[in-house]
Coordinates of C-alpha atoms in Angstrom, one line a residue:
X522 CA 117.2 96.4 74.6
X523 CA 114.6 94.1 76.2
X524 CA 113.8 96.7 78.8
X525 CA 113.3 99.2 75.9
X526 CA 110.8 97.0 74.1
X527 CA 109.0 96.2 77.4
X528 CA 108.8 100.0 78.1
X529 CA 107.4 100.6 74.6
X530 CA 104.8 97.8 75.1
X531 CA 103.9 99.3 78.5
X532 CA 103.3 102.7 77.0
X533 CA 101.2 101.3 74.2
X534 CA 99.2 99.3 76.7
X535 CA 98.6 102.3 78.9
X536 CA 97.6 104.4 75.9
X537 CA 95.1 101.8 74.8
X538 CA 93.7 101.4 78.3
X539 CA 93.3 105.2 78.7
X540 CA 91.6 105.4 75.3
X541 CA 89.2 102.6 76.0
X542 CA 88.2 104.2 79.3
X543 CA 87.8 107.6 77.6
X544 CA 85.9 106.4 74.6
X545 CA 83.6 104.1 76.6
X546 CA 82.7 106.2 79.7
X547 CA 83.0 109.8 78.6
X548 CA 80.3 111.1 76.2
X549 CA 81.5 113.6 73.6
X550 CA 79.2 116.3 72.4
X551 CA 79.5 116.6 68.6
X552 CA 78.4 119.9 67.0
X553 CA 77.4 120.0 63.3
X554 CA 75.5 122.4 61.1
X555 CA 73.5 121.1 58.2
X556 CA 72.2 123.3 55.3
X557 CA 68.7 122.5 54.1
X558 CA 67.9 124.8 51.1
X559 CA 64.1 124.0 51.5
X560 CA 64.2 124.9 55.2
X561 CA 61.7 127.7 56.0
X562 CA 63.6 130.8 57.2
X563 CA 61.8 130.8 60.6
X564 CA 63.6 127.4 61.3
X565 CA 67.1 128.7 60.5
X566 CA 69.1 127.9 63.6
X567 CA 66.8 125.1 64.9
X568 CA 68.8 123.0 67.3
X569 CA 68.1 119.2 67.4
X570 CA 69.9 117.1 70.0
X571 CA 70.3 113.4 69.0
X572 CA 71.0 110.6 71.4
X573 CA 71.1 107.0 70.2
X574 CA 71.9 103.4 71.4
X575 CA 71.8 104.0 75.2
X576 CA 71.7 100.2 75.8
X577 CA 70.6 100.5 79.4
X578 CA 73.6 102.6 80.4
X579 CA 73.4 104.0 83.9
X580 CA 72.9 107.8 83.5
X581 CA 71.3 109.8 86.3
X582 CA 68.8 112.6 85.6
X583 CA 70.9 115.1 87.7
X584 CA 74.3 114.1 86.4
X585 CA 76.8 115.7 84.0
X586 CA 75.0 114.5 80.9
X587 CA 71.7 116.0 82.0
X588 CA 73.5 119.3 82.7
X589 CA 75.2 119.3 79.3
X590 CA 71.8 118.6 77.6
X591 CA 70.2 121.5 79.4
X592 CA 73.2 123.8 78.6
X593 CA 72.9 122.9 74.9
X594 CA 69.4 124.5 74.9
X595 CA 67.9 122.2 72.2
X596 CA 64.6 123.0 70.5
X597 CA 64.0 119.3 70.0
X598 CA 65.5 116.1 71.3
X599 CA 65.4 112.9 69.3
X600 CA 66.2 109.4 70.3
X601 CA 67.1 106.9 67.6
X602 CA 66.6 103.5 69.2
X603 CA 68.2 100.7 71.2
X604 CA 67.3 101.9 74.6
X605 CA 68.2 98.5 76.2
X606 CA 70.3 95.4 75.5
X607 CA 68.1 92.5 76.6
X608 CA 65.4 93.5 79.1
X609 CA 62.9 96.4 79.0
X610 CA 63.7 97.1 82.7
X611 CA 67.2 98.3 81.7
X612 CA 65.6 101.6 80.7
X613 CA 65.1 102.2 84.4
X614 CA 68.9 102.8 84.6
X615 CA 68.4 106.2 83.1
X616 CA 64.6 106.8 83.4
X617 CA 65.2 110.0 85.5
X618 CA 67.3 111.3 82.6
X619 CA 64.4 110.7 80.2
X620 CA 62.2 112.7 82.5
X621 CA 64.8 115.4 82.7
X622 CA 65.1 115.7 78.9
X623 CA 61.3 115.8 78.6
X624 CA 61.3 118.9 80.9
X625 CA 64.0 120.6 78.7
X626 CA 62.4 120.2 75.2
X627 CA 60.0 118.0 73.3
X628 CA 61.4 114.5 72.9
X629 CA 60.7 112.1 70.1
X630 CA 61.8 108.5 69.8
X631 CA 61.8 105.5 67.4
X632 CA 62.5 101.9 68.0
X633 CA 65.7 99.8 67.6
X634 CA 66.4 96.1 67.0
X635 CA 67.3 95.5 70.7
X636 CA 64.0 97.1 71.8
X637 CA 62.0 94.5 69.8
X638 CA 64.0 91.7 71.3
X639 CA 63.3 93.0 74.8
X640 CA 59.6 93.7 74.0
X641 CA 59.0 97.0 72.2
X642 CA 55.6 97.6 73.7
X643 CA 57.1 97.6 77.2
X644 CA 60.0 99.8 76.2
X645 CA 57.6 102.2 74.3
X646 CA 55.4 102.4 77.4
X647 CA 58.2 103.5 79.6
X648 CA 59.3 106.1 77.1
X649 CA 55.7 107.5 76.9
X650 CA 55.4 107.5 80.7
X651 CA 58.5 109.7 80.9
X652 CA 56.8 112.2 78.6
X653 CA 58.3 111.2 75.3
X654 CA 56.4 111.0 72.0
X655 CA 57.0 107.7 70.2
X656 CA 57.0 108.0 66.4
X657 CA 56.2 104.4 65.5
X658 CA 55.7 104.8 61.7
X659 CA 54.1 108.1 62.5
X660 CA 54.9 111.8 62.1
X661 CA 54.3 115.1 63.8
X662 CA 54.4 118.6 62.3
X663 CA 56.7 121.2 63.9
X664 CA 55.1 124.6 63.5
X665 CA 56.4 128.1 63.9
X666 CA 55.0 131.3 62.7
X667 CA 52.8 129.6 60.1
X668 CA 55.6 127.5 58.7
X669 CA 56.1 123.7 59.1
X670 CA 58.6 120.9 59.3
X671 CA 57.6 117.3 59.2
X672 CA 59.3 115.1 61.8
X673 CA 58.7 111.5 60.8
X674 CA 59.8 108.2 62.5
X675 CA 59.9 104.7 61.1
X676 CA 60.0 101.6 63.3
X677 CA 63.2 99.7 63.4
X678 CA 64.3 99.1 59.7
X679 CA 67.0 96.6 60.7
X680 CA 64.3 94.1 61.7
X681 CA 61.9 95.0 58.9
X682 CA 59.3 96.9 61.1
X683 CA 59.6 100.1 59.1
X684 CA 56.8 101.3 56.8
X685 CA 57.6 104.7 55.2
X686 CA 54.2 105.4 53.7
X687 CA 52.5 105.1 57.1
X688 CA 55.1 107.4 58.6
X689 CA 54.5 110.3 56.2
X690 CA 51.4 112.4 55.7
X691 CA 49.3 111.9 52.5
X692 CA 50.3 115.3 51.2
X693 CA 54.0 116.3 51.8
X694 CA 54.3 120.0 51.6
X695 CA 57.2 120.7 53.9
X696 CA 60.8 119.4 54.4
X697 CA 60.9 116.0 56.1
X698 CA 63.3 115.0 58.8
X699 CA 63.2 111.2 59.3
X700 CA 64.2 109.3 62.4
X701 CA 65.3 105.7 61.8
X702 CA 67.4 103.5 64.0
X703 CA 69.6 101.9 61.3
X704 CA 71.2 103.4 58.2
X705 CA 70.7 99.9 56.8
X706 CA 67.4 101.3 55.5
X707 CA 69.1 104.2 53.8
X708 CA 71.8 102.1 52.4
X709 CA 69.5 99.5 50.9
X710 CA 67.6 102.3 49.1
X711 CA 70.9 103.3 47.5
X712 CA 71.6 99.6 46.6
X713 CA 68.0 98.9 45.5
X714 CA 68.7 96.7 42.5
X715 CA 66.2 94.1 43.8
X716 CA 64.1 96.2 46.1
X717 CA 61.2 97.1 43.9
X718 CA 59.1 98.2 46.8
X719 CA 61.5 101.0 47.5
X720 CA 61.5 102.0 43.8
X721 CA 57.7 102.3 44.1
X722 CA 58.2 104.6 47.1
X723 CA 60.6 106.9 45.4
X724 CA 58.0 109.7 45.2
X725 CA 58.0 109.7 49.0
X726 CA 61.6 110.8 49.0
X727 CA 61.1 114.0 47.1
X728 CA 60.9 116.2 50.2
X729 CA 63.2 114.2 52.3
X730 CA 65.8 116.5 53.7
X731 CA 67.6 114.8 56.5
X732 CA 67.8 111.3 58.0
X733 CA 69.0 110.7 61.6
X734 CA 70.1 107.2 62.6
X735 CA 72.4 105.2 64.9
X736 CA 72.8 101.4 65.3
X737 CA 76.4 101.1 64.1
X738 CA 78.1 102.4 67.3
X739 CA 80.6 103.8 64.8
X740 CA 82.2 100.4 64.7
X741 CA 82.5 100.5 68.5
X742 CA 86.0 99.0 68.3
X743 CA 88.3 100.2 65.5
X744 CA 91.8 99.0 64.7
X745 CA 94.5 101.6 63.9
X746 CA 95.0 102.0 60.1
X747 CA 92.3 99.4 59.5
X748 CA 89.1 100.9 60.9
X749 CA 86.1 99.0 62.3
X750 CA 86.2 95.2 62.0
X751 CA 82.4 95.1 61.9
X752 CA 79.3 97.1 62.8
X753 CA 76.1 96.1 64.6
X754 CA 74.7 95.3 61.2
X755 CA 77.2 92.5 60.8
X756 CA 79.1 94.0 57.9
X757 CA 82.8 93.0 58.0
X758 CA 85.4 95.7 57.5
X759 CA 82.9 98.3 56.4
X760 CA 84.1 101.3 54.6
X761 CA 81.0 103.5 54.4
X762 CA 77.8 104.3 56.4
X763 CA 79.7 103.8 59.7
X764 CA 79.3 107.2 61.4
X765 CA 79.0 110.9 60.8
X766 CA 77.5 113.0 58.0
X767 CA 77.1 112.1 54.4
X768 CA 74.9 113.1 51.5
X769 CA 73.1 111.1 48.8
X770 CA 71.6 113.4 46.2
X771 CA 69.6 116.0 48.1
X772 CA 69.3 113.9 51.3
X773 CA 71.6 114.3 54.3
X774 CA 72.3 111.3 56.5
X775 CA 73.8 111.5 60.0
X776 CA 74.8 108.3 61.7
X777 CA 75.4 108.7 65.5
X778 CA 78.0 106.5 67.2
X779 CA 75.6 106.3 70.1
X780 CA 76.2 106.3 73.9
X781 CA 76.1 102.7 75.0
X782 CA 77.8 99.5 74.0
X783 CA 76.8 95.9 73.1
X784 CA 78.3 92.7 71.9
X785 CA 80.9 90.3 73.2
X786 CA 83.3 93.1 74.2
X787 CA 81.1 95.9 75.6
X788 CA 83.8 98.5 75.3
X789 CA 84.8 101.3 72.8
X790 CA 88.1 102.0 71.2
X791 CA 88.7 104.8 68.7
X792 CA 84.9 105.3 68.5
X793 CA 84.0 107.5 71.4
X794 CA 80.4 107.6 72.8
X795 CA 78.6 110.7 71.5
X796 CA 75.5 112.8 71.6
X797 CA 75.1 115.3 68.7
X798 CA 73.8 118.9 68.6
X799 CA 72.6 119.5 65.0
X800 CA 71.9 123.0 63.9
X801 CA 69.8 123.4 60.8
X802 CA 70.6 126.3 58.4
X803 CA 69.0 127.6 55.3
X804 CA 72.4 128.0 53.7
X805 CA 75.8 126.4 54.1
X806 CA 77.9 127.7 56.9
X807 CA 80.7 130.1 55.8

């Protein structure tokens, strides 16, 4: 009987070890389609590739990830913050990948909380040198055949550097896709019992169609039957706004699990690293 239990424990240990290795070191490509009724028909099928929370991970510009990005054939690539853990120089671990992405499609980036700790100006400078457009409370207009989308980016909301009015144009006459590092910003709008400043900005949300974020790592380490113990935001045993696609009113929110790790245990379990290929549609997929 003792050998039986030892055998069971060994099997469980090997499974956990294999899952940790898989979830931490292998990056899963997620594919989702999001219907945006206000999307101009010329943008139906627009492909946006999102990467988040690289945290200085070593990724070569000629490796498997770069090949998968090229094969995905994105129209836009967006990066939603936390490029490093502690030092701006950590971005050099995958600088050639940034250059490779910029050669594939236009790349847009926003800041994360770790980037401010490391020195956001230094991190942003490296991104720009690689050919990436930094949307630091700014926006760009994506144009095609006389139609427009607004791609806006707010600085890290988790550390209070975001300012939505600065990120949006004075007149909003097209659907808005917003890049923000943390869903904290989105959550606090939904729980805005004391956030009068966000009530005052409600008019700015009328044309908001989609928000792309990261920060949570999907919990990074989840317990079977329990879920994540915490997220990067510090919430204990969270039950919502952890990962994936959700909808609040007319606004879609996607939370990426990200690519890298951080914290005391820089490993993943039941929360695999991801990059996400998002296809925009004018109607819901059948």
